[in-house]
Amino acid sequence: MDNIQLGSLLINGRLVMYMTFGVIGWLVLHYRLRHIPEQERFTSYASNAFWIWLLVWKGSFMFLYPIEFIETPISLLYFDGGKRGMWLASLLAIVYLWVRSRKHNLPVKIWMDIGLWFISGCWLAYPILQVIAGHQLVFYDKFSALWSGVFMLILFLTRRTSRFGDRGGYAIWFLIGHVVLQFLLPDRTLWLLSFSRLQIICIAIAAALTVWSYFQEKNEKG
């Protein structure tokens, strides 16, 4: 999302989008963990990770583009570290969650369950934010929102019958669906063979989840 103009006020559209994602994450945490004894700890760590991510992503502009920042310090209000800042922020947030979870022995399965709710919710909210920002939705945006909405409905309907961590198959199909939907974007930037960067990332995560689920099932069976 680009900057949003509200009268004479210029707002960083991406900042609005990520703050909205943060609200979605907070709602997911409180809804999904309402009967879990470790709710407060999970919520605290997830909130800290979000603020770490946001501050690093936003502040990375200072050292990724030092000349622009020194010449115009106020530019920090309107710009960020871009994709490089996003990857750096994501890495630090993941490392923080991993260290905290490992220290207090928090189950990875719960994080995965929460993550699926969060990602599908954000994917559903993104086209809505695009419309609010005045962008015209393409077919991919519409079908992506529909696919994410269907998954949110499935997660809601199966919340009582599925234990935490039993959503690996859901996550894999969710990712594969978005890989297929990406082909609706004829002008997408190809990254490897005929796949975009997002498709490659989704395929890699789906493959990793498949391998992880296989070994988890094998260990449980002994």
Short mmCIF file of C-alpha atoms in Angstrom, two decimals:
data_model
loop_
_atom_site.label_atom_id
_atom_site.label_comp_id
_atom_site.label_asym_id
_atom_site.label_seq_id
_atom_site.Cartn_x
_atom_site.Cartn_y
_atom_site.Cartn_z
CA MET A 1 0.00 0.00 0.00
CA ASP A 2 1.19 3.48 -0.83
CA ASN A 3 0.87 6.57 1.33
CA ILE A 4 -2.72 7.56 2.13
CA GLN A 5 -3.73 11.18 1.70
CA LEU A 6 -6.31 12.46 4.19
CA GLY A 7 -6.75 16.14 3.42
CA SER A 8 -3.39 17.74 4.12
CA LEU A 9 -2.24 14.74 6.16
CA LEU A 10 -0.05 12.10 4.50
CA ILE A 11 -0.10 8.71 6.24
CA ASN A 12 2.24 5.80 5.58
CA GLY A 13 -0.11 3.22 4.08
CA ARG A 14 2.10 0.28 4.97
CA LEU A 15 2.26 1.41 8.59
CA VAL A 16 -1.56 1.49 8.71
CA MET A 17 -1.67 -1.96 7.14
CA TYR A 18 0.78 -3.51 9.59
CA MET A 19 -0.91 -1.88 12.58
CA THR A 20 -4.16 -3.42 11.33
CA PHE A 21 -2.41 -6.79 11.11
CA GLY A 22 -1.25 -6.28 14.69
CA VAL A 23 -4.85 -5.77 15.82
CA ILE A 24 -5.86 -8.95 13.96
CA GLY A 25 -3.07 -10.82 15.72
CA TRP A 26 -4.18 -9.54 19.12
CA LEU A 27 -7.78 -10.63 18.45
CA VAL A 28 -6.64 -14.07 17.28
CA LEU A 29 -4.48 -14.54 20.38
CA HIS A 30 -7.26 -13.65 22.79
CA TYR A 31 -9.86 -15.73 20.94
CA ARG A 32 -7.79 -18.85 20.29
CA LEU A 33 -6.00 -18.95 23.66
CA ARG A 34 -8.92 -18.00 25.90
CA HIS A 35 -8.92 -21.42 27.62
CA ILE A 36 -5.15 -21.99 27.62
CA PRO A 37 -3.25 -21.54 30.93
CA GLU A 38 -0.26 -19.98 29.11
CA GLN A 39 -2.43 -17.34 27.41
CA GLU A 40 -0.80 -14.40 29.16
CA ARG A 41 2.70 -15.59 28.34
CA PHE A 42 1.89 -16.29 24.68
CA THR A 43 0.18 -12.91 24.34
CA SER A 44 3.08 -11.08 25.98
CA TYR A 45 5.72 -12.69 23.76
CA ALA A 46 3.67 -12.24 20.59
CA SER A 47 3.06 -8.55 21.42
CA ASN A 48 6.77 -7.99 22.06
CA ALA A 49 7.65 -9.73 18.78
CA PHE A 50 5.20 -7.52 16.90
CA TRP A 51 6.67 -4.30 18.32
CA ILE A 52 10.20 -5.54 17.64
CA TRP A 53 9.19 -6.25 14.06
CA LEU A 54 7.50 -2.87 13.60
CA LEU A 55 10.32 -0.82 15.14
CA VAL A 56 13.06 -2.65 13.23
CA TRP A 57 11.16 -2.45 9.94
CA LYS A 58 10.45 1.25 10.37
CA GLY A 59 13.80 2.18 11.91
CA SER A 60 15.88 0.20 9.42
CA PHE A 61 15.44 3.14 7.03
CA MET A 62 18.05 5.00 9.10
CA PHE A 63 20.91 2.60 8.35
CA LEU A 64 19.72 1.18 5.02
CA TYR A 65 19.35 4.69 3.59
CA PRO A 66 21.62 6.79 5.84
CA ILE A 67 22.21 9.61 3.35
CA GLU A 68 18.50 10.22 2.79
CA PHE A 69 17.87 10.08 6.54
CA ILE A 70 20.70 12.52 7.40
CA GLU A 71 19.59 14.97 4.71
CA THR A 72 15.90 14.75 5.68
CA PRO A 73 15.35 13.16 9.14
CA ILE A 74 11.59 13.73 8.92
CA SER A 75 11.52 11.27 6.01
CA LEU A 76 11.48 8.52 8.65
CA LEU A 77 7.80 9.36 9.18
CA TYR A 78 6.94 8.49 5.59
CA PHE A 79 9.49 5.84 4.59
CA ASP A 80 10.74 2.51 5.92
CA GLY A 81 13.39 -0.10 5.25
CA GLY A 82 11.44 -1.66 2.40
CA LYS A 83 11.76 -5.37 1.69
CA ARG A 84 15.24 -5.61 3.21
CA GLY A 85 14.00 -4.00 6.40
CA MET A 86 11.02 -6.34 6.39
CA TRP A 87 13.20 -9.45 6.16
CA LEU A 88 15.52 -8.17 8.88
CA ALA A 89 12.59 -7.36 11.16
CA SER A 90 11.02 -10.78 10.52
CA LEU A 91 14.29 -12.56 11.32
CA LEU A 92 14.72 -10.73 14.62
CA ALA A 93 11.08 -11.27 15.63
CA ILE A 94 11.31 -15.00 14.87
CA VAL A 95 14.57 -15.32 16.79
CA TYR A 96 12.98 -13.55 19.76
CA LEU A 97 9.97 -15.88 19.76
CA TRP A 98 12.20 -18.93 19.35
CA VAL A 99 14.44 -17.96 22.27
CA ARG A 100 11.50 -17.16 24.56
CA SER A 101 9.56 -20.28 23.60
CA ARG A 102 12.59 -22.51 24.04
CA LYS A 103 13.43 -20.97 27.43
CA HIS A 104 9.91 -21.52 28.79
CA ASN A 105 9.18 -24.72 26.83
CA LEU A 106 6.17 -23.30 24.96
CA PRO A 107 4.73 -25.75 22.38
CA VAL A 108 5.54 -24.99 18.75
CA LYS A 109 2.20 -26.51 17.74
CA ILE A 110 0.29 -23.73 19.46
CA TRP A 111 2.33 -21.07 17.62
CA MET A 112 1.56 -22.82 14.33
CA ASP A 113 -2.16 -22.94 15.10
CA ILE A 114 -2.21 -19.26 16.03
CA GLY A 115 -0.12 -18.43 12.97
CA LEU A 116 -2.62 -20.05 10.60
CA TRP A 117 -5.48 -18.01 12.07
CA PHE A 118 -3.37 -14.86 11.92
CA ILE A 119 -2.11 -15.29 8.35
CA SER A 120 -5.52 -16.18 6.92
CA GLY A 121 -7.03 -13.19 8.75
CA CYS A 122 -4.37 -10.83 7.38
CA TRP A 123 -4.75 -12.22 3.88
CA LEU A 124 -8.48 -11.59 4.12
CA ALA A 125 -8.00 -8.04 5.46
CA TYR A 126 -5.43 -6.98 2.83
CA PRO A 127 -7.89 -6.56 -0.12
CA ILE A 128 -10.24 -4.64 2.19
CA LEU A 129 -7.42 -2.24 3.08
CA GLN A 130 -6.61 -1.91 -0.62
CA VAL A 131 -10.17 -0.80 -1.34
CA ILE A 132 -10.06 1.70 1.54
CA ALA A 133 -6.82 3.09 0.12
CA GLY A 134 -8.54 3.62 -3.24
CA HIS A 135 -6.93 0.77 -5.21
CA GLN A 136 -8.78 -1.23 -7.83
CA LEU A 137 -8.86 -4.93 -6.99
CA VAL A 138 -7.76 -7.44 -9.63
CA PHE A 139 -9.07 -11.00 -9.92
CA TYR A 140 -6.26 -12.33 -7.75
CA ASP A 141 -7.18 -10.02 -4.87
CA LYS A 142 -10.83 -11.07 -5.01
CA PHE A 143 -10.17 -14.81 -5.19
CA SER A 144 -7.42 -14.53 -2.56
CA ALA A 145 -9.87 -12.87 -0.18
CA LEU A 146 -12.48 -15.54 -0.98
CA TRP A 147 -9.98 -18.38 -0.36
CA SER A 148 -8.85 -16.80 2.92
CA GLY A 149 -12.43 -16.23 3.98
CA VAL A 150 -13.29 -19.88 3.32
CA PHE A 151 -10.34 -20.94 5.46
CA MET A 152 -11.33 -18.61 8.28
CA LEU A 153 -14.79 -20.22 8.17
CA ILE A 154 -13.29 -23.74 8.21
CA LEU A 155 -11.04 -22.85 11.15
CA PHE A 156 -14.01 -21.45 13.03
CA LEU A 157 -16.25 -24.46 12.34
CA THR A 158 -13.55 -26.98 13.34
CA ARG A 159 -12.23 -25.12 16.38
CA ARG A 160 -13.96 -27.50 18.80
CA THR A 161 -13.01 -30.73 17.03
CA SER A 162 -9.34 -29.95 16.29
CA ARG A 163 -6.62 -29.90 18.91
CA PHE A 164 -3.85 -27.32 18.89
CA GLY A 165 -1.27 -28.29 16.32
CA ASP A 166 -3.57 -30.49 14.23
CA ARG A 167 -3.81 -27.85 11.52
CA GLY A 168 -0.72 -28.76 9.49
CA GLY A 169 -2.84 -30.08 6.63
CA TYR A 170 -5.00 -26.95 6.65
CA ALA A 171 -1.91 -24.74 6.42
CA ILE A 172 -0.47 -26.74 3.52
CA TRP A 173 -3.68 -26.50 1.48
CA PHE A 174 -4.00 -22.80 2.35
CA LEU A 175 -0.51 -22.16 0.94
CA ILE A 176 -1.01 -24.34 -2.14
CA GLY A 177 -4.24 -22.48 -2.89
CA HIS A 178 -2.40 -19.17 -2.94
CA VAL A 179 0.34 -20.62 -5.13
CA VAL A 180 -2.32 -21.55 -7.70
CA LEU A 181 -4.11 -18.21 -7.36
CA GLN A 182 -0.87 -16.34 -8.08
CA PHE A 183 -1.11 -17.55 -11.67
CA LEU A 184 -4.07 -15.16 -12.04
CA LEU A 185 -1.51 -12.34 -11.97
CA PRO A 186 -0.21 -12.17 -15.56
CA ASP A 187 2.17 -9.30 -14.77
CA ARG A 188 3.72 -10.87 -11.67
CA THR A 189 7.51 -10.70 -11.42
CA LEU A 190 8.98 -14.15 -12.02
CA TRP A 191 11.70 -15.18 -9.60
CA LEU A 192 12.48 -18.82 -10.43
CA LEU A 193 11.27 -20.74 -13.49
CA SER A 194 7.63 -19.62 -13.91
CA PHE A 195 7.05 -18.89 -10.22
CA SER A 196 7.02 -15.58 -8.38
CA ARG A 197 8.84 -14.97 -5.10
CA LEU A 198 5.60 -15.35 -3.11
CA GLN A 199 4.88 -18.68 -4.83
CA ILE A 200 8.37 -19.98 -4.04
CA ILE A 201 8.03 -18.93 -0.41
CA CYS A 202 4.61 -20.61 -0.11
CA ILE A 203 5.91 -23.79 -1.74
CA ALA A 204 8.97 -23.86 0.56
CA ILE A 205 6.85 -23.39 3.69
CA ALA A 206 4.32 -26.00 2.55
CA ALA A 207 7.16 -28.48 1.88
CA ALA A 208 8.71 -27.76 5.29
CA LEU A 209 5.34 -28.28 7.01
CA THR A 210 4.84 -31.54 5.14
CA VAL A 211 8.21 -32.88 6.28
CA TRP A 212 7.67 -31.61 9.83
CA SER A 213 4.19 -33.19 10.03
CA TYR A 214 5.56 -36.49 8.74
CA PHE A 215 8.25 -36.70 11.43
CA GLN A 216 5.83 -35.53 14.12
CA GLU A 217 3.38 -38.27 13.21
CA LYS A 218 6.20 -40.81 13.05
CA ASN A 219 7.45 -39.82 16.52
CA GLU A 220 3.95 -39.99 18.01
CA LYS A 221 3.48 -43.51 16.65
CA GLY A 222 6.89 -44.47 18.02
#
